[in-house]
Coordinates of C-alpha atoms in Angstrom, one line a residue:
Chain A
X1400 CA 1.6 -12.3 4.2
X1401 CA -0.4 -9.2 4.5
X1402 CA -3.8 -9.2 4.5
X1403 CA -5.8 -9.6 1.0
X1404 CA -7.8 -6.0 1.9
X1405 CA -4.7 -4.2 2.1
X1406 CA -3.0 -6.0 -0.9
X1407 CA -5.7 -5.2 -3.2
X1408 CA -5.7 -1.6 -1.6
X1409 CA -1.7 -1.3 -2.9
X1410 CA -2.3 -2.7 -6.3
X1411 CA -4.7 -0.5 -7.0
X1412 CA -3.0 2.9 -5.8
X1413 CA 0.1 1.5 -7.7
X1414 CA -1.8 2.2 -10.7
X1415 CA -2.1 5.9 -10.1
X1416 CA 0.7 7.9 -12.6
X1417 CA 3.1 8.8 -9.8
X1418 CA 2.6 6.1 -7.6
X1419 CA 4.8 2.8 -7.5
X1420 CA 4.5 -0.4 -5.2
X1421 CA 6.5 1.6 -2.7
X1422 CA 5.1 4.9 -2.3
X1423 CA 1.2 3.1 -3.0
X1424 CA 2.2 0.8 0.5
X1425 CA 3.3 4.3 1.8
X1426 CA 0.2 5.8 1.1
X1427 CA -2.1 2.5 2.3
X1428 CA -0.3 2.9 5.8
X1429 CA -1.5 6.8 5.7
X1430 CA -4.9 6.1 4.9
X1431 CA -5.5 3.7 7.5
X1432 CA -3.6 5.9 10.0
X1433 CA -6.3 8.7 8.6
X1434 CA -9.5 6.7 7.9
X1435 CA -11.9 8.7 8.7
X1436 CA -9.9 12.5 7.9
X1437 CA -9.0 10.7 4.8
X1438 CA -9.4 7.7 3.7
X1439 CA -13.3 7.8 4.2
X1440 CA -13.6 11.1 2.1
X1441 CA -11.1 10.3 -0.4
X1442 CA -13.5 7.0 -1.0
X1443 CA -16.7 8.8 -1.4
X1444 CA -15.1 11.6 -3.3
X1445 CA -13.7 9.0 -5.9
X1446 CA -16.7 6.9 -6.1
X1447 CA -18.7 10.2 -6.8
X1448 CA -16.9 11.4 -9.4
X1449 CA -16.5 7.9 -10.9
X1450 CA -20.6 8.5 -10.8
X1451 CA -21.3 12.0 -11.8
X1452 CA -18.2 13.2 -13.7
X1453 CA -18.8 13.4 -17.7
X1454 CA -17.8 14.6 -20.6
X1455 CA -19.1 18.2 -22.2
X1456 CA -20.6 17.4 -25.5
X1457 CA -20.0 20.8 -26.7
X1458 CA -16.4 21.4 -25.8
X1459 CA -14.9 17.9 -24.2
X1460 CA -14.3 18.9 -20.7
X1461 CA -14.9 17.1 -17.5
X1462 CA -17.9 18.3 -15.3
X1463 CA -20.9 17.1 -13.4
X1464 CA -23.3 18.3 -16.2
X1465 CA -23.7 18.8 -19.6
X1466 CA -23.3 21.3 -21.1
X1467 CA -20.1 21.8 -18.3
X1468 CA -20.1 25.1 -16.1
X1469 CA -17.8 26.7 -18.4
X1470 CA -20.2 26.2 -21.7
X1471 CA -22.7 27.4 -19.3
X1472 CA -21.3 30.5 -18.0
X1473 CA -23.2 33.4 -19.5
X1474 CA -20.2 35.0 -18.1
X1475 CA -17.9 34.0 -20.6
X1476 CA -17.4 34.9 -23.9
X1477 CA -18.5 32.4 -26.4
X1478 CA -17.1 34.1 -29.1
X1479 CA -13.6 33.3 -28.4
X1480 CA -12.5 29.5 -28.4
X1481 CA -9.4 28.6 -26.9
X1482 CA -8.6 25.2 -28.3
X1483 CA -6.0 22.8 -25.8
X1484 CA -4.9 19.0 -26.5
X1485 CA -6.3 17.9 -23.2
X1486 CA -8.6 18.5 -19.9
X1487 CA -5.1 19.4 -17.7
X1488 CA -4.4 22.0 -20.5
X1489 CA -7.7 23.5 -19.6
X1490 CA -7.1 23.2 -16.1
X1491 CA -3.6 25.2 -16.8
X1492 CA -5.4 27.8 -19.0
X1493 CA -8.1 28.3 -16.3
X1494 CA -5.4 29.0 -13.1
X1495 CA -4.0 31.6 -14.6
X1496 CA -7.6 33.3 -14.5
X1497 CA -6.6 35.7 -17.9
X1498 CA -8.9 34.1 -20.1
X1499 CA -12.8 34.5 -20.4
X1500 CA -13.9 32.4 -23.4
X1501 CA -15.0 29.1 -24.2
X1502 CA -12.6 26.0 -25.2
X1503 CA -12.7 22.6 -27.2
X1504 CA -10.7 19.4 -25.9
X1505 CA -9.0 18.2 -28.7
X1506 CA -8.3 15.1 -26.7
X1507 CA -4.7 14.5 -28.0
X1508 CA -3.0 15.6 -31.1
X1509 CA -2.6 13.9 -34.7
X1510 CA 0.5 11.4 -34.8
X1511 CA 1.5 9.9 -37.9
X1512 CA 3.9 8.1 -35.4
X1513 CA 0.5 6.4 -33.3
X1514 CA -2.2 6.7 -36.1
X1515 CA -4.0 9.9 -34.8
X1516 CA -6.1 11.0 -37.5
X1517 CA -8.3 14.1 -37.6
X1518 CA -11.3 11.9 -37.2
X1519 CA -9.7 10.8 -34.1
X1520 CA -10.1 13.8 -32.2
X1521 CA -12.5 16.4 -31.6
X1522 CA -11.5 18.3 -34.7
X1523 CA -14.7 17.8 -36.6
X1524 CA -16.6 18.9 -34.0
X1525 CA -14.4 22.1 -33.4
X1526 CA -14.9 22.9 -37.5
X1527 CA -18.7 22.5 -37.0
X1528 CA -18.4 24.9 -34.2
X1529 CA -17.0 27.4 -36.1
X1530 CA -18.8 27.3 -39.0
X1531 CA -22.0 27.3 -37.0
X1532 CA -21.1 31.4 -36.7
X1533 CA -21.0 33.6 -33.6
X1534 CA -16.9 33.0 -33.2
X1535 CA -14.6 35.9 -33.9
X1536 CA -11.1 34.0 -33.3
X1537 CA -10.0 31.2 -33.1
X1538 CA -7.2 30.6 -29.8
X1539 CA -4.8 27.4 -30.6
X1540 CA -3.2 27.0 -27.2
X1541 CA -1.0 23.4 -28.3
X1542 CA 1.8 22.3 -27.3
X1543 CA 4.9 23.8 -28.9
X1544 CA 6.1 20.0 -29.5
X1545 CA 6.1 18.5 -33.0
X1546 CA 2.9 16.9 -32.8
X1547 CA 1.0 19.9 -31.4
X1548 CA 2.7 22.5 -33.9
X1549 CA 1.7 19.6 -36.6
X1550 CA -1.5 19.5 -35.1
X1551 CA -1.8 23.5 -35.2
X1552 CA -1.4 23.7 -38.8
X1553 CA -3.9 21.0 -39.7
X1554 CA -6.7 23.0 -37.7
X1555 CA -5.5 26.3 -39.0
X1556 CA -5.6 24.8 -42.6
X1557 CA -9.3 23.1 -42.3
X1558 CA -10.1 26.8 -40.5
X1559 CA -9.1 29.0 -43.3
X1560 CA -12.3 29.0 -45.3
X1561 CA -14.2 29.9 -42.2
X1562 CA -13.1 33.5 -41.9
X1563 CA -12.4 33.6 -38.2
X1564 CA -8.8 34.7 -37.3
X1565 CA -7.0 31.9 -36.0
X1566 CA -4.1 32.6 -33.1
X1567 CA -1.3 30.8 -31.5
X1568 CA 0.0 31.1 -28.1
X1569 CA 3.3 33.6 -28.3
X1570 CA 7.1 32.0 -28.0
X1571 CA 9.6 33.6 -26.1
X1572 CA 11.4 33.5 -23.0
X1573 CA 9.0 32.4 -19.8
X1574 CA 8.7 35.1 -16.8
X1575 CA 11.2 34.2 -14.4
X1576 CA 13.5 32.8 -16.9
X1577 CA 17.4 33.5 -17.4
X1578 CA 18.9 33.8 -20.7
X1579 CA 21.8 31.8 -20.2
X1580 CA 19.8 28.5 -19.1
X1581 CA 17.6 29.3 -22.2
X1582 CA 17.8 26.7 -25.3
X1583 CA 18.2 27.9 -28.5
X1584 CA 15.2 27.7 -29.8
X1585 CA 13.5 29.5 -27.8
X1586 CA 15.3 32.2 -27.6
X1587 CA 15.7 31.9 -31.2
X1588 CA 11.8 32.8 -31.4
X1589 CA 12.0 35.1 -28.6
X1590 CA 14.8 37.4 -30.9
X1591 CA 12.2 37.2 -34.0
X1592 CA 8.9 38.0 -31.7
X1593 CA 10.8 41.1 -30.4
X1594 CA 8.4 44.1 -29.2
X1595 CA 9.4 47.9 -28.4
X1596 CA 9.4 49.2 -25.0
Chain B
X1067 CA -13.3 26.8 -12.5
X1068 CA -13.9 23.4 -12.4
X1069 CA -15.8 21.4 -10.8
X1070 CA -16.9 21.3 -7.0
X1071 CA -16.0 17.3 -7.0
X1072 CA -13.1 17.2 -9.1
X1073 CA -11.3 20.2 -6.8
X1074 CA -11.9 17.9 -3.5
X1075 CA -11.0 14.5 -5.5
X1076 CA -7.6 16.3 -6.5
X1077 CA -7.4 18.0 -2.7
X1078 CA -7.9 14.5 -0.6
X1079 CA -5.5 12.8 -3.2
X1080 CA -2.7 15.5 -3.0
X1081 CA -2.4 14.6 0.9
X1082 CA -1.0 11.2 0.4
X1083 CA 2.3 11.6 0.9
X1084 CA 4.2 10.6 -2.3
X1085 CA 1.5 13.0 -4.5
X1086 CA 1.6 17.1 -4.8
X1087 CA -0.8 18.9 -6.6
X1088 CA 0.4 18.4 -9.4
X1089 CA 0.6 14.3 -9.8
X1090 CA -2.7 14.8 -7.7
X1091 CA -4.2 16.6 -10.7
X1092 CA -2.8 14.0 -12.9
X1093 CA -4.0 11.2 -11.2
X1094 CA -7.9 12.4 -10.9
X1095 CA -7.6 12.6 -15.1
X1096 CA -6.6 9.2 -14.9
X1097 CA -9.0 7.7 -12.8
X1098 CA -11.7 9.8 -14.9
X1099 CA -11.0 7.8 -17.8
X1100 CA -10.6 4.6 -16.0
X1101 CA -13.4 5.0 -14.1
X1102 CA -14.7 1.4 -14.2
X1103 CA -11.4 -0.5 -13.9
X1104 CA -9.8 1.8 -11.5
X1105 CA -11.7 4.6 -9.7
X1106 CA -14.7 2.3 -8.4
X1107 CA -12.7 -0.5 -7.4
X1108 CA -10.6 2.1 -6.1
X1109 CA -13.1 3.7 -4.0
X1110 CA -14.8 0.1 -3.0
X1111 CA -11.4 -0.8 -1.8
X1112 CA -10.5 2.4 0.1
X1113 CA -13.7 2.1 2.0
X1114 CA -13.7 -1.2 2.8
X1115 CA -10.0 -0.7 4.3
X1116 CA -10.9 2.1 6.4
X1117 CA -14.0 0.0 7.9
X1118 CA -12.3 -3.4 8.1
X1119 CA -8.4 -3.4 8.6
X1120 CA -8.0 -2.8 12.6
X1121 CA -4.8 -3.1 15.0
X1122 CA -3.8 -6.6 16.4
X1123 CA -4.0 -6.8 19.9
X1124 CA -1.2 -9.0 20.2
X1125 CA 1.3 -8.0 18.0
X1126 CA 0.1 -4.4 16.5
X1127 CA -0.1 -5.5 13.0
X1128 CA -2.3 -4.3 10.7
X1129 CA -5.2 -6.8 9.7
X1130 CA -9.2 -7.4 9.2
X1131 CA -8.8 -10.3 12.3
X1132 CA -7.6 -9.9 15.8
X1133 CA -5.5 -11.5 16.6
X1134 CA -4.2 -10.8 12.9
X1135 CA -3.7 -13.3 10.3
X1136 CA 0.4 -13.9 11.1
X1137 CA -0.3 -14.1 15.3
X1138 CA -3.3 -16.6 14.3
X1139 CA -1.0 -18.9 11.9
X1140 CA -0.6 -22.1 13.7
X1141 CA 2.2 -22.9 11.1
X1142 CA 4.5 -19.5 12.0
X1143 CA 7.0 -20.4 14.8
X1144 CA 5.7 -18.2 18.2
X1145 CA 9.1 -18.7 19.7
X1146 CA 10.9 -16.2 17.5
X1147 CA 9.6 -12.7 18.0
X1148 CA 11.0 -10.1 15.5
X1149 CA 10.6 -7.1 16.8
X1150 CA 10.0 -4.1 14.0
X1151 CA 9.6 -0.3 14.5
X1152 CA 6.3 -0.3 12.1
X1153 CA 4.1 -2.2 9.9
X1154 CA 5.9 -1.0 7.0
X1155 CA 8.8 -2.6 8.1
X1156 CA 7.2 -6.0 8.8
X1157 CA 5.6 -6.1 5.5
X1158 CA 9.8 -5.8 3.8
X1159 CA 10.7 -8.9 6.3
X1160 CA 7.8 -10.7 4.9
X1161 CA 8.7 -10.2 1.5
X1162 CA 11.9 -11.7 2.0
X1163 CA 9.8 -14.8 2.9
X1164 CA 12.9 -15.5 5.1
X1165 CA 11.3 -15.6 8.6
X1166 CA 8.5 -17.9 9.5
X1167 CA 7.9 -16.2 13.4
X1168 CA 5.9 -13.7 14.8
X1169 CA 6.4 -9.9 15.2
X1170 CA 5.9 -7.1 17.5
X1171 CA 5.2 -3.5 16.4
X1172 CA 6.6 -0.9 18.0
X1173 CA 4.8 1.9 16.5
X1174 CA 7.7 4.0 16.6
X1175 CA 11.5 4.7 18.0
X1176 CA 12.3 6.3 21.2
X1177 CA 12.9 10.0 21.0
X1178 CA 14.4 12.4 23.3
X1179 CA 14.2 15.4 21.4
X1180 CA 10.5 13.8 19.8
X1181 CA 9.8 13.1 23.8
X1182 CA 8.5 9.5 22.8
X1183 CA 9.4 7.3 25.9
X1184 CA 9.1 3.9 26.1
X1185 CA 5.4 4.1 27.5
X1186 CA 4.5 5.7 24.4
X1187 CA 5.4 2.7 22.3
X1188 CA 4.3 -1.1 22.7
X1189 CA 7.4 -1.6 24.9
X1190 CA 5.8 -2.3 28.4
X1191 CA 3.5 -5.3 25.2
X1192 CA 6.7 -6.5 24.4
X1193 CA 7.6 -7.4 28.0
X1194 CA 4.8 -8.4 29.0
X1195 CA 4.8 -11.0 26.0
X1196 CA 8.3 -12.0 26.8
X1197 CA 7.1 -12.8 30.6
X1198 CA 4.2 -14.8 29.9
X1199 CA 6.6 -17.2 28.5
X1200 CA 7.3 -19.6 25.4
X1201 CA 9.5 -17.3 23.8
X1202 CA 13.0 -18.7 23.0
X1203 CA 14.5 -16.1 20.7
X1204 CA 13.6 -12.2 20.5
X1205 CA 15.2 -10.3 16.7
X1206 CA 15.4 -7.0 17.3
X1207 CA 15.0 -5.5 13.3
X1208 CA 15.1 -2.1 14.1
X1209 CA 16.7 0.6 11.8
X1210 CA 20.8 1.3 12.1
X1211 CA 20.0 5.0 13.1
X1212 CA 20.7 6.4 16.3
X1213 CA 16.7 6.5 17.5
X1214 CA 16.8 2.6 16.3
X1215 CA 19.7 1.7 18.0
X1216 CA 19.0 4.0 21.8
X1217 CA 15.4 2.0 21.3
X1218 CA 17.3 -1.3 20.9
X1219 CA 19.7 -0.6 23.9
X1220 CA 16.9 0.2 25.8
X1221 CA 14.7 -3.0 24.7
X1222 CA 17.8 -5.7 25.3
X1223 CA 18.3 -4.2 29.0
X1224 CA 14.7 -4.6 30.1
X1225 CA 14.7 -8.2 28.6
X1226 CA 18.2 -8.6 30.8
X1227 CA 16.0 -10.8 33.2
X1228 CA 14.0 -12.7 30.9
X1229 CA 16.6 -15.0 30.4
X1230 CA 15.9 -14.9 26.5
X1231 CA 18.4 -14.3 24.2
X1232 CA 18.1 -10.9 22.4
X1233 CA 19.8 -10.5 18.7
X1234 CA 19.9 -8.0 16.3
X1235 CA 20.0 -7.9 12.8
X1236 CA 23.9 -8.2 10.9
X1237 CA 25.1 -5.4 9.6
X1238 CA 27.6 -5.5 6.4
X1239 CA 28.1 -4.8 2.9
X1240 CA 24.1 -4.9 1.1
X1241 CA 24.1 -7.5 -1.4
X1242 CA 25.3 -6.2 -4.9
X1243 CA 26.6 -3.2 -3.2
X1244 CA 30.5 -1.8 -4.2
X1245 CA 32.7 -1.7 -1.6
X1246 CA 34.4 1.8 -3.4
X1247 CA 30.9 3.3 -2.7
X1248 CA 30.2 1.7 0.6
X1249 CA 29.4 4.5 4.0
X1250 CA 33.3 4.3 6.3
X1251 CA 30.3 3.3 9.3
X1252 CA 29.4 0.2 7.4
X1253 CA 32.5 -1.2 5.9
X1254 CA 34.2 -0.8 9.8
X1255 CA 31.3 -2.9 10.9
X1256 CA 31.3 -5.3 8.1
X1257 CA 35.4 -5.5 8.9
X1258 CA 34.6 -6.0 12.9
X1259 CA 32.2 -8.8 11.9
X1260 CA 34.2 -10.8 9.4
X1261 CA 33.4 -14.6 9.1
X1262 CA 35.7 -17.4 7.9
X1263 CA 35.1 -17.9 3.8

């Protein structure tokens, strides 16, 4: 019989991604080794962004305010829009530090399979954006999955009128990567994207 | 860049052992968009642990009461002491719900190389417990590892004069295990410890 405190403390890490009963009892007998170099912080940290984290109504990314830091960086370059399926695609976009433009949170991609319409994600508000004027291209960096090449074409499609250029994210063998461990497919679309020297 | 809270959200979280970066990352997204169900009972929970949950003085569980909710249960046998190395470890004899006794946490094993001596641990507790009398049985449930078993040597000789009998936990084939896959170690012992069908 442990104590209801702690019980309600596992059940609730346990429903974390990553986390199941055992590592979530793990982590309860960490933070109350650590309470105040952790679990104290980690506690006001979460109810904090519970509080003040929200949702950019120009672009659909996570922030304190709205518009979000990025949509209100006269740093960046509003006239490129990189487009990504979700907030960690951002994230992923943003660590590698090589892109200065804006972005738009789709907020998943259209699946026939689960019912995703167009109206379902922010894809009318990503044509308004670019009809609006001041965008020169158009940056879809989706998933190279069914859905997200599916989803690619759709926004390409409802872009074409606009007459902003509308890019993809190039194919080909990542940095690091052997050629023998490669699938086919991708080294497939490396062969066909080949560039001189 | 994101933002200055959702960086320290995804840097307290990634120290819980169990989470990296990465599922750290993952796991602020999620409790972004439960925010209500998960993150501020989450946080209310975490904080209410680290203020509350405190150290038994008797036995060194975990608990909002001292002495904690098992020592205090006048319906749990105080004659049987099980003897674990940590809390984790009396919370998996609890869920067997095969032991209706009280417990003594260690905090630890003995360690030569880790120069943990028996001072460091709630040994010299223990003894003291096992002096003051009323104790008919002590289980020692400490790991089959070499630290677990130099600790449990070293446990059973300074009850030697207690006149209590000191046992220790079978050892044997795990339920549901195959014998094909079974360690040489335990299949000897299960062998050396063979009971009439």
């Amino acid at each position: 019989m442990v104590s209801v405190e702690i019980e309600r403390l596992i059940s609730l890490l346990a429903k974390l991604p990553g986390l199941g009963p055992r590592s979530a009892r793990r982590a309860v007998l960490h933070l109350i080794a650590k309470r105040e170099s952790l679990a104290q912080p980690l506690a006001k940290a979460m109810a904090e962004a519970a509080d003040k984290i929200k949702t950019c109504s120009t672009c659909g990314n996570l922030d304190t305010q709205d518009p979000c830091s990025l949509c209100a960086d006269p740093g960046r370059d509003g006239a490129v829009v990189c487009v990504v399926e979700a907030v960690a695609d951002l994230w992923a976009v943003e660590r590698t530090a090589s892109f200065k433009g804006r972005y738009h949170v789709l907020g998943g991609t259209l699946s026939a399979l689960d019912g995703v319409g167009p109206e379902d994600l922010n894809i009318p508000s990503l044509v308004a954006r670019v009809h609006a004027g001041g965008i020169k291209e158009v940056i879809l960096a989706l998933g190279a999955t069914v859905d997200g090449q599916t989803t690619a074409h759709y926004i390409a499609d409802r872009l074409a009128g606009a007459g902003v250029p509308v890019t993809e994210l190039a194919h080909g063998v990542p940095v690091g990567g052997e050629l023998d461990y490669l699938d086919d497919g991708t080294l497939s679309a490396a062969l066909k994207a080949r560039r001189p020297v």
